[in-house]
Amino acid sequence: MNRMLKATAVAALCSTVAGTGYVGVAQAAGHVGGSARTTVQVNHAGHRGHADSFVGEKRIRVEGHSVNVSCSGRQTGHKPVVMLVAGYGDGLDAMADLQKTLSAKNRVCSYDRLGEGKSDKPEGPQSLKDTGRILTGVIDRVAGDSPVVLAGHSLGGLIAGRYAPEHRDRVKGLVLMDATSPTMTADITREIPANATGDSADLRAGTVATMRGENQENLATPDGPVRSAGWIPTEVLRHGQQYLAEFPTYGPAIEAGWTRAQYKWAAISHRSTVRVAEDSGHYIYVDRKDMAVESIQRVAAEVTQQNSGRWGHAGR
């Protein structure tokens, strides 16, 4: 089987399988570059209000951990802060080009989750609540009381999708880019039977193990329903290249399951739209950066309009 296809399928299904030689697709394709930005150690104040307006990278203290954060652009008027959330195996550098482009119109930040990039390694098992507390600490620091648009890719999309309904006071817009299925374990065990062999068996076992928490973040992501985040503007982007269908034997079922998952995520908001990124594989923000930028800017513009109206009404 083609190694790049295996790597791409594993990356898409959030399976970082130790010892198999699989690598993240962005790394394999040569999309992720190094960072020359300066890092500075600072302490996290642990409160909302005034946002830190730094530009570049900083390491901040969140929940007793050093977390690497990058911000670009200036916060102006009633615009939201855009927070980028990368997928498994990707540090903030993976989304640096997207961040730079978006920062022409918005303040944009990204961060390394525990176990990724330059942030601390987790001290033990992590739950979605644990990683959510880290995200809250980062948002408190870089956004203060400003509204936030979360834009997540792959596992980052799943994290954003789980986080938004629990934080409606902060998250006012959402963009999910080929987000990991909210029922990934059930999907993969249905699509690849227990008696599968070879690469298919490896993909099934690796995905189940990863969702159980056997990954570099020690993060368990159990299946669960998609909860509502209300009426926030939401765009769900799914890949258009049917590359998962090329996986031997079970590929068409895996591809169909992935597509269904994206429509499951659309239930997160009464104002959601699903868009197909034609000519794109899993890394939509690389293959179709234009589409990712347009979706994030469109959602951010809606949030700006709503925020402006809210403050305008309050002042009358």
Short mmCIF file of the C-alpha atoms (twelve columns), coordinates in Angstrom:
data_MODEL
# 
_entry.id   MODEL 
# 
loop_
_atom_site.group_PDB 
_atom_site.id 
_atom_site.type_symbol 
_atom_site.label_atom_id 
_atom_site.label_alt_id 
_atom_site.label_comp_id 
_atom_site.label_asym_id 
_atom_site.label_seq_id 
_atom_site.Cartn_x 
_atom_site.Cartn_y 
_atom_site.Cartn_z 
_atom_site.pdbx_PDB_model_num 
ATOM 1   C CA . MET A 1   0.000   0.000  0.000  1 
ATOM 2   C CA . ASN A 2   1.212   3.522  -0.812 1 
ATOM 3   C CA . ARG A 3   2.912   4.991  2.290  1 
ATOM 4   C CA . MET A 4   1.563   8.491  1.626  1 
ATOM 5   C CA . LEU A 5   -1.990  7.135  1.441  1 
ATOM 6   C CA . LYS A 6   -1.501  5.330  4.760  1 
ATOM 7   C CA . ALA A 7   -0.080  8.484  6.316  1 
ATOM 8   C CA . THR A 8   -2.945  10.604 5.025  1 
ATOM 9   C CA . ALA A 9   -5.626  8.189  6.198  1 
ATOM 10  C CA . VAL A 10  -4.059  7.912  9.632  1 
ATOM 11  C CA . ALA A 11  -3.737  11.703 9.959  1 
ATOM 12  C CA . ALA A 12  -7.342  12.199 8.906  1 
ATOM 13  C CA . LEU A 13  -8.653  9.619  11.359 1 
ATOM 14  C CA . CYS A 14  -6.526  11.000 14.211 1 
ATOM 15  C CA . SER A 15  -4.368  7.895  14.489 1 
ATOM 16  C CA . THR A 16  -0.809  8.686  15.460 1 
ATOM 17  C CA . VAL A 17  0.321   5.072  15.766 1 
ATOM 18  C CA . ALA A 18  3.623   4.675  17.576 1 
ATOM 19  C CA . GLY A 19  6.120   2.428  15.888 1 
ATOM 20  C CA . THR A 20  4.346   2.116  12.532 1 
ATOM 21  C CA . GLY A 21  6.292   4.768  10.655 1 
ATOM 22  C CA . TYR A 22  3.124   6.754  9.919  1 
ATOM 23  C CA . VAL A 23  3.583   10.520 9.858  1 
ATOM 24  C CA . GLY A 24  1.233   13.505 9.747  1 
ATOM 25  C CA . VAL A 25  0.264   14.396 6.209  1 
ATOM 26  C CA . ALA A 26  1.429   17.996 6.484  1 
ATOM 27  C CA . GLN A 27  4.876   16.836 7.519  1 
ATOM 28  C CA . ALA A 28  4.972   14.168 4.809  1 
ATOM 29  C CA . ALA A 29  3.954   16.674 2.165  1 
ATOM 30  C CA . GLY A 30  6.501   19.218 3.330  1 
ATOM 31  C CA . HIS A 31  3.947   21.885 4.255  1 
ATOM 32  C CA . VAL A 32  5.123   22.583 7.800  1 
ATOM 33  C CA . GLY A 33  8.075   24.889 8.210  1 
ATOM 34  C CA . GLY A 34  10.112  26.009 11.173 1 
ATOM 35  C CA . SER A 35  9.554   29.164 13.168 1 
ATOM 36  C CA . ALA A 36  12.063  31.940 13.712 1 
ATOM 37  C CA . ARG A 37  9.922   33.810 16.206 1 
ATOM 38  C CA . THR A 38  11.202  34.699 19.663 1 
ATOM 39  C CA . THR A 39  9.738   33.051 22.738 1 
ATOM 40  C CA . VAL A 40  9.411   34.804 26.088 1 
ATOM 41  C CA . GLN A 41  8.492   33.268 29.422 1 
ATOM 42  C CA . VAL A 42  5.656   35.127 31.130 1 
ATOM 43  C CA . ASN A 43  3.116   34.332 33.818 1 
ATOM 44  C CA . HIS A 44  -0.600  33.928 33.174 1 
ATOM 45  C CA . ALA A 45  -2.638  36.264 35.362 1 
ATOM 46  C CA . GLY A 46  -5.613  33.891 35.371 1 
ATOM 47  C CA . HIS A 47  -8.373  36.449 34.846 1 
ATOM 48  C CA . ARG A 48  -10.490 37.919 32.080 1 
ATOM 49  C CA . GLY A 49  -10.606 41.572 31.148 1 
ATOM 50  C CA . HIS A 50  -7.681  43.307 29.485 1 
ATOM 51  C CA . ALA A 51  -6.160  41.243 26.682 1 
ATOM 52  C CA . ASP A 52  -2.423  40.909 26.136 1 
ATOM 53  C CA . SER A 53  -1.736  42.640 22.801 1 
ATOM 54  C CA . PHE A 54  1.622   40.970 22.104 1 
ATOM 55  C CA . VAL A 55  2.630   39.979 18.577 1 
ATOM 56  C CA . GLY A 56  4.812   36.913 18.022 1 
ATOM 57  C CA . GLU A 57  5.289   33.946 20.353 1 
ATOM 58  C CA . LYS A 58  5.107   33.792 24.128 1 
ATOM 59  C CA . ARG A 59  5.048   31.026 26.661 1 
ATOM 60  C CA . ILE A 60  2.360   31.691 29.226 1 
ATOM 61  C CA . ARG A 61  1.430   29.877 32.422 1 
ATOM 62  C CA . VAL A 62  -1.916  28.100 32.307 1 
ATOM 63  C CA . GLU A 63  -3.045  25.634 34.974 1 
ATOM 64  C CA . GLY A 64  0.564   25.324 36.118 1 
ATOM 65  C CA . HIS A 65  1.869   24.504 32.632 1 
ATOM 66  C CA . SER A 66  3.990   26.407 30.115 1 
ATOM 67  C CA . VAL A 67  1.890   26.875 26.979 1 
ATOM 68  C CA . ASN A 68  3.333   28.246 23.751 1 
ATOM 69  C CA . VAL A 69  1.100   30.879 22.119 1 
ATOM 70  C CA . SER A 70  1.420   32.912 18.921 1 
ATOM 71  C CA . CYS A 71  -0.583  36.026 17.992 1 
ATOM 72  C CA . SER A 72  -0.674  38.262 14.910 1 
ATOM 73  C CA . GLY A 73  -2.614  41.377 13.970 1 
ATOM 74  C CA . ARG A 74  -4.301  44.031 16.107 1 
ATOM 75  C CA . GLN A 75  -7.599  43.967 17.928 1 
ATOM 76  C CA . THR A 76  -9.830  46.814 16.725 1 
ATOM 77  C CA . GLY A 77  -13.412 47.886 17.304 1 
ATOM 78  C CA . HIS A 78  -15.936 45.124 17.869 1 
ATOM 79  C CA . LYS A 79  -14.028 42.488 15.906 1 
ATOM 80  C CA . PRO A 80  -13.567 39.044 17.450 1 
ATOM 81  C CA . VAL A 81  -10.251 37.365 18.118 1 
ATOM 82  C CA . VAL A 82  -9.767  34.341 15.854 1 
ATOM 83  C CA . MET A 83  -8.308  31.334 17.676 1 
ATOM 84  C CA . LEU A 84  -6.802  28.600 15.495 1 
ATOM 85  C CA . VAL A 85  -6.755  25.035 16.852 1 
ATOM 86  C CA . ALA A 86  -4.501  22.561 15.016 1 
ATOM 87  C CA . GLY A 87  -4.923  18.811 14.597 1 
ATOM 88  C CA . TYR A 88  -3.102  15.849 16.156 1 
ATOM 89  C CA . GLY A 89  0.661   16.001 15.736 1 
ATOM 90  C CA . ASP A 90  0.635   19.620 14.581 1 
ATOM 91  C CA . GLY A 91  2.034   22.533 16.525 1 
ATOM 92  C CA . LEU A 92  1.050   26.127 15.919 1 
ATOM 93  C CA . ASP A 93  3.674   26.390 13.154 1 
ATOM 94  C CA . ALA A 94  1.460   24.226 10.949 1 
ATOM 95  C CA . MET A 95  -1.097  27.040 10.747 1 
ATOM 96  C CA . ALA A 96  1.385   29.926 10.631 1 
ATOM 97  C CA . ASP A 97  0.714   30.799 6.996  1 
ATOM 98  C CA . LEU A 98  -3.051  30.817 7.542  1 
ATOM 99  C CA . GLN A 99  -2.588  32.941 10.651 1 
ATOM 100 C CA . LYS A 100 -0.455  35.463 8.780  1 
ATOM 101 C CA . THR A 101 -3.052  35.865 6.030  1 
ATOM 102 C CA . LEU A 102 -5.963  36.213 8.431  1 
ATOM 103 C CA . SER A 103 -4.131  38.774 10.573 1 
ATOM 104 C CA . ALA A 104 -4.539  41.400 7.848  1 
ATOM 105 C CA . LYS A 105 -8.153  41.822 8.997  1 
ATOM 106 C CA . ASN A 106 -8.340  40.306 12.489 1 
ATOM 107 C CA . ARG A 107 -6.264  39.574 15.538 1 
ATOM 108 C CA . VAL A 108 -5.438  35.882 15.200 1 
ATOM 109 C CA . CYS A 109 -3.853  33.568 17.740 1 
ATOM 110 C CA . SER A 110 -2.849  29.915 17.897 1 
ATOM 111 C CA . TYR A 111 -1.287  27.699 20.537 1 
ATOM 112 C CA . ASP A 112 0.440   24.387 21.151 1 
ATOM 113 C CA . ARG A 113 -1.674  22.042 23.217 1 
ATOM 114 C CA . LEU A 114 0.093   20.096 25.959 1 
ATOM 115 C CA . GLY A 115 2.217   17.463 24.256 1 
ATOM 116 C CA . GLU A 116 2.485   19.429 21.009 1 
ATOM 117 C CA . GLY A 117 5.111   21.892 19.757 1 
ATOM 118 C CA . LYS A 118 6.887   23.906 22.448 1 
ATOM 119 C CA . SER A 119 4.307   23.489 25.207 1 
ATOM 120 C CA . ASP A 120 4.844   21.264 28.237 1 
ATOM 121 C CA . LYS A 121 4.104   17.585 28.040 1 
ATOM 122 C CA . PRO A 122 1.022   16.468 29.966 1 
ATOM 123 C CA . GLU A 123 1.736   14.974 33.370 1 
ATOM 124 C CA . GLY A 124 -0.868  12.249 32.965 1 
ATOM 125 C CA . PRO A 125 -4.076  11.369 31.127 1 
ATOM 126 C CA . GLN A 126 -6.074  14.283 29.739 1 
ATOM 127 C CA . SER A 127 -9.805  14.608 29.149 1 
ATOM 128 C CA . LEU A 128 -11.598 17.067 26.892 1 
ATOM 129 C CA . LYS A 129 -12.329 19.104 30.027 1 
ATOM 130 C CA . ASP A 130 -8.610  19.242 30.782 1 
ATOM 131 C CA . THR A 131 -7.629  20.442 27.332 1 
ATOM 132 C CA . GLY A 132 -10.603 22.816 27.452 1 
ATOM 133 C CA . ARG A 133 -9.216  24.465 30.590 1 
ATOM 134 C CA . ILE A 134 -5.937  25.085 28.787 1 
ATOM 135 C CA . LEU A 135 -7.834  26.638 25.875 1 
ATOM 136 C CA . THR A 136 -9.808  28.827 28.293 1 
ATOM 137 C CA . GLY A 137 -6.588  30.073 29.874 1 
ATOM 138 C CA . VAL A 138 -5.173  30.959 26.475 1 
ATOM 139 C CA . ILE A 139 -8.370  32.755 25.431 1 
ATOM 140 C CA . ASP A 140 -8.446  34.695 28.699 1 
ATOM 141 C CA . ARG A 141 -4.924  35.918 28.007 1 
ATOM 142 C CA . VAL A 142 -5.171  36.818 24.311 1 
ATOM 143 C CA . ALA A 143 -8.821  37.870 23.991 1 
ATOM 144 C CA . GLY A 144 -9.825  39.235 27.384 1 
ATOM 145 C CA . ASP A 145 -13.530 40.080 27.166 1 
ATOM 146 C CA . SER A 146 -13.596 40.129 23.366 1 
ATOM 147 C CA . PRO A 147 -15.701 37.567 21.488 1 
ATOM 148 C CA . VAL A 148 -13.871 34.634 19.944 1 
ATOM 149 C CA . VAL A 149 -14.160 32.724 16.676 1 
ATOM 150 C CA . LEU A 150 -12.745 29.204 16.985 1 
ATOM 151 C CA . ALA A 151 -11.336 27.682 13.792 1 
ATOM 152 C CA . GLY A 152 -10.251 24.073 14.272 1 
ATOM 153 C CA . HIS A 153 -8.785  21.453 11.957 1 
ATOM 154 C CA . SER A 154 -9.130  17.682 12.402 1 
ATOM 155 C CA . LEU A 155 -8.778  16.944 16.143 1 
ATOM 156 C CA . GLY A 156 -8.698  20.716 16.667 1 
ATOM 157 C CA . GLY A 157 -12.130 20.807 15.065 1 
ATOM 158 C CA . LEU A 158 -13.408 18.159 17.468 1 
ATOM 159 C CA . ILE A 159 -11.996 20.095 20.426 1 
ATOM 160 C CA . ALA A 160 -13.576 23.324 19.148 1 
ATOM 161 C CA . GLY A 161 -16.869 21.533 18.574 1 
ATOM 162 C CA . ARG A 162 -16.911 20.158 22.115 1 
ATOM 163 C CA . TYR A 163 -15.744 23.447 23.646 1 
ATOM 164 C CA . ALA A 164 -18.137 25.911 21.975 1 
ATOM 165 C CA . PRO A 165 -21.424 24.656 23.502 1 
ATOM 166 C CA . GLU A 166 -19.899 24.863 26.981 1 
ATOM 167 C CA . HIS A 167 -18.605 28.401 26.459 1 
ATOM 168 C CA . ARG A 168 -21.339 30.305 24.674 1 
ATOM 169 C CA . ASP A 169 -20.363 33.457 26.570 1 
ATOM 170 C CA . ARG A 170 -16.985 33.472 24.789 1 
ATOM 171 C CA . VAL A 171 -17.308 31.565 21.502 1 
ATOM 172 C CA . LYS A 172 -19.462 33.543 19.089 1 
ATOM 173 C CA . GLY A 173 -18.413 31.892 15.808 1 
ATOM 174 C CA . LEU A 174 -17.087 28.530 14.658 1 
ATOM 175 C CA . VAL A 175 -15.257 27.099 11.632 1 
ATOM 176 C CA . LEU A 176 -14.609 23.349 11.546 1 
ATOM 177 C CA . MET A 177 -12.158 22.174 8.881  1 
ATOM 178 C CA . ASP A 178 -12.475 18.439 8.211  1 
ATOM 179 C CA . ALA A 179 -13.102 17.911 11.907 1 
ATOM 180 C CA . THR A 180 -12.631 14.498 13.476 1 
ATOM 181 C CA . SER A 181 -15.943 12.702 13.806 1 
ATOM 182 C CA . PRO A 182 -17.785 13.135 17.123 1 
ATOM 183 C CA . THR A 183 -18.334 9.346  16.981 1 
ATOM 184 C CA . MET A 184 -14.942 8.321  15.600 1 
ATOM 185 C CA . THR A 185 -14.570 5.087  17.547 1 
ATOM 186 C CA . ALA A 186 -18.022 3.834  16.576 1 
ATOM 187 C CA . ASP A 187 -17.428 4.914  12.975 1 
ATOM 188 C CA . ILE A 188 -14.134 3.111  12.481 1 
ATOM 189 C CA . THR A 189 -15.231 -0.083 14.244 1 
ATOM 190 C CA . ARG A 190 -18.338 -0.171 12.070 1 
ATOM 191 C CA . GLU A 191 -16.505 0.554  8.820  1 
ATOM 192 C CA . ILE A 192 -13.578 -1.827 9.430  1 
ATOM 193 C CA . PRO A 193 -14.678 -5.158 10.950 1 
ATOM 194 C CA . ALA A 194 -12.861 -6.831 13.812 1 
ATOM 195 C CA . ASN A 195 -11.653 -9.644 11.527 1 
ATOM 196 C CA . ALA A 196 -9.837  -7.246 9.171  1 
ATOM 197 C CA . THR A 197 -6.137  -7.905 8.572  1 
ATOM 198 C CA . GLY A 198 -3.045  -5.998 7.455  1 
ATOM 199 C CA . ASP A 199 -3.196  -2.213 6.999  1 
ATOM 200 C CA . SER A 200 -6.941  -2.170 7.679  1 
ATOM 201 C CA . ALA A 201 -6.486  -3.882 11.029 1 
ATOM 202 C CA . ASP A 202 -3.689  -1.448 11.901 1 
ATOM 203 C CA . LEU A 203 -5.854  1.556  11.006 1 
ATOM 204 C CA . ARG A 204 -8.770  0.253  13.080 1 
ATOM 205 C CA . ALA A 205 -6.648  -0.574 16.125 1 
ATOM 206 C CA . GLY A 206 -4.594  2.614  15.884 1 
ATOM 207 C CA . THR A 207 -7.626  4.856  15.631 1 
ATOM 208 C CA . VAL A 208 -9.357  3.198  18.594 1 
ATOM 209 C CA . ALA A 209 -6.186  3.444  20.681 1 
ATOM 210 C CA . THR A 210 -5.674  7.090  19.792 1 
ATOM 211 C CA . MET A 211 -9.223  8.059  20.681 1 
ATOM 212 C CA . ARG A 212 -8.739  6.188  23.963 1 
ATOM 213 C CA . GLY A 213 -5.804  8.459  24.827 1 
ATOM 214 C CA . GLU A 214 -2.779  6.534  23.562 1 
ATOM 215 C CA . ASN A 215 -1.206  9.545  21.850 1 
ATOM 216 C CA . GLN A 216 1.404   12.200 22.522 1 
ATOM 217 C CA . GLU A 217 -1.160  14.450 24.224 1 
ATOM 218 C CA . ASN A 218 -2.479  11.618 26.446 1 
ATOM 219 C CA . LEU A 219 -5.860  13.001 25.383 1 
ATOM 220 C CA . ALA A 220 -8.908  10.738 25.378 1 
ATOM 221 C CA . THR A 221 -11.700 11.805 23.017 1 
ATOM 222 C CA . PRO A 222 -14.661 9.497  23.620 1 
ATOM 223 C CA . ASP A 223 -17.661 9.393  21.324 1 
ATOM 224 C CA . GLY A 224 -20.555 11.662 22.157 1 
ATOM 225 C CA . PRO A 225 -23.473 13.567 20.660 1 
ATOM 226 C CA . VAL A 226 -23.043 16.971 19.053 1 
ATOM 227 C CA . ARG A 227 -24.386 19.537 21.497 1 
ATOM 228 C CA . SER A 228 -25.908 22.825 20.419 1 
ATOM 229 C CA . ALA A 229 -23.980 26.074 20.669 1 
ATOM 230 C CA . GLY A 230 -27.113 28.020 19.833 1 
ATOM 231 C CA . TRP A 231 -27.318 30.353 16.859 1 
ATOM 232 C CA . ILE A 232 -23.657 31.181 16.373 1 
ATOM 233 C CA . PRO A 233 -22.507 31.486 12.729 1 
ATOM 234 C CA . THR A 234 -20.802 28.217 11.833 1 
ATOM 235 C CA . GLU A 235 -19.142 26.892 8.702  1 
ATOM 236 C CA . VAL A 236 -18.168 23.238 8.328  1 
ATOM 237 C CA . LEU A 237 -15.610 22.527 5.585  1 
ATOM 238 C CA . ARG A 238 -15.089 18.987 4.321  1 
ATOM 239 C CA . HIS A 239 -12.496 17.698 1.892  1 
ATOM 240 C CA . GLY A 240 -13.483 17.187 -1.739 1 
ATOM 241 C CA . GLN A 241 -10.766 14.743 -2.833 1 
ATOM 242 C CA . GLN A 242 -12.052 11.249 -2.170 1 
ATOM 243 C CA . TYR A 243 -8.655  10.010 -1.016 1 
ATOM 244 C CA . LEU A 244 -9.980  7.914  1.859  1 
ATOM 245 C CA . ALA A 245 -11.949 5.859  -0.663 1 
ATOM 246 C CA . GLU A 246 -8.618  4.647  -2.090 1 
ATOM 247 C CA . PHE A 247 -7.847  2.746  1.108  1 
ATOM 248 C CA . PRO A 248 -7.980  -0.996 0.253  1 
ATOM 249 C CA . THR A 249 -11.277 -2.831 0.749  1 
ATOM 250 C CA . TYR A 250 -12.863 -0.531 3.303  1 
ATOM 251 C CA . GLY A 251 -12.004 2.829  1.751  1 
ATOM 252 C CA . PRO A 252 -15.452 3.716  0.351  1 
ATOM 253 C CA . ALA A 253 -17.084 3.023  3.726  1 
ATOM 254 C CA . ILE A 254 -14.453 5.108  5.547  1 
ATOM 255 C CA . GLU A 255 -14.956 7.986  3.108  1 
ATOM 256 C CA . ALA A 256 -18.734 7.838  3.457  1 
ATOM 257 C CA . GLY A 257 -18.439 7.766  7.244  1 
ATOM 258 C CA . TRP A 258 -16.165 10.796 7.254  1 
ATOM 259 C CA . THR A 259 -18.640 12.720 5.099  1 
ATOM 260 C CA . ARG A 260 -21.539 11.829 7.401  1 
ATOM 261 C CA . ALA A 261 -19.507 13.066 10.353 1 
ATOM 262 C CA . GLN A 262 -19.179 16.535 8.849  1 
ATOM 263 C CA . TYR A 263 -22.950 16.802 8.572  1 
ATOM 264 C CA . LYS A 264 -23.249 15.640 12.173 1 
ATOM 265 C CA . TRP A 265 -21.141 18.637 13.169 1 
ATOM 266 C CA . ALA A 266 -23.525 20.956 11.321 1 
ATOM 267 C CA . ALA A 267 -26.050 20.277 14.090 1 
ATOM 268 C CA . ILE A 268 -23.933 22.352 16.475 1 
ATOM 269 C CA . SER A 269 -25.673 25.557 15.375 1 
ATOM 270 C CA . HIS A 270 -28.980 26.622 13.884 1 
ATOM 271 C CA . ARG A 271 -26.911 28.851 11.585 1 
ATOM 272 C CA . SER A 272 -24.475 26.320 10.149 1 
ATOM 273 C CA . THR A 273 -23.382 25.777 6.551  1 
ATOM 274 C CA . VAL A 274 -21.486 22.792 5.138  1 
ATOM 275 C CA . ARG A 275 -19.115 23.587 2.282  1 
ATOM 276 C CA . VAL A 276 -17.081 21.190 0.151  1 
ATOM 277 C CA . ALA A 277 -13.431 22.112 -0.431 1 
ATOM 278 C CA . GLU A 278 -12.989 20.804 -3.961 1 
ATOM 279 C CA . ASP A 279 -9.458  19.720 -4.926 1 
ATOM 280 C CA . SER A 280 -8.535  19.425 -1.255 1 
ATOM 281 C CA . GLY A 281 -7.396  16.570 0.911  1 
ATOM 282 C CA . HIS A 282 -7.535  16.562 4.710  1 
ATOM 283 C CA . TYR A 283 -5.414  19.701 5.121  1 
ATOM 284 C CA . ILE A 284 -7.972  22.136 3.729  1 
ATOM 285 C CA . TYR A 285 -6.187  25.198 5.092  1 
ATOM 286 C CA . VAL A 286 -3.154  24.206 2.971  1 
ATOM 287 C CA . ASP A 287 -4.765  22.793 -0.185 1 
ATOM 288 C CA . ARG A 288 -7.549  25.393 -0.288 1 
ATOM 289 C CA . LYS A 289 -6.255  28.168 1.909  1 
ATOM 290 C CA . ASP A 290 -8.434  30.627 0.008  1 
ATOM 291 C CA . MET A 291 -11.565 28.787 1.078  1 
ATOM 292 C CA . ALA A 292 -10.459 28.481 4.698  1 
ATOM 293 C CA . VAL A 293 -9.659  32.199 4.794  1 
ATOM 294 C CA . GLU A 294 -12.999 33.146 3.246  1 
ATOM 295 C CA . SER A 295 -14.965 30.998 5.719  1 
ATOM 296 C CA . ILE A 296 -13.144 32.338 8.766  1 
ATOM 297 C CA . GLN A 297 -13.399 35.941 7.582  1 
ATOM 298 C CA . ARG A 298 -17.088 35.511 6.776  1 
ATOM 299 C CA . VAL A 299 -17.859 34.131 10.247 1 
ATOM 300 C CA . ALA A 300 -15.709 36.820 11.891 1 
ATOM 301 C CA . ALA A 301 -17.560 39.535 9.951  1 
ATOM 302 C CA . GLU A 302 -20.918 38.192 11.170 1 
ATOM 303 C CA . VAL A 303 -19.683 38.173 14.744 1 
ATOM 304 C CA . THR A 304 -18.389 41.739 14.334 1 
ATOM 305 C CA . GLN A 305 -21.779 42.885 13.077 1 
ATOM 306 C CA . GLN A 306 -23.595 41.200 15.949 1 
ATOM 307 C CA . ASN A 307 -21.140 42.567 18.514 1 
ATOM 308 C CA . SER A 308 -21.408 46.082 17.108 1 
ATOM 309 C CA . GLY A 309 -25.201 45.901 17.257 1 
ATOM 310 C CA . ARG A 310 -25.145 44.659 20.831 1 
ATOM 311 C CA . TRP A 311 -22.966 47.514 22.044 1 
ATOM 312 C CA . GLY A 312 -24.847 50.049 19.938 1 
ATOM 313 C CA . HIS A 313 -28.141 48.959 21.499 1 
ATOM 314 C CA . ALA A 314 -26.648 49.023 24.999 1 
ATOM 315 C CA . GLY A 315 -25.523 52.614 24.491 1 
ATOM 316 C CA . ARG A 316 -28.939 53.930 23.563 1 
# 
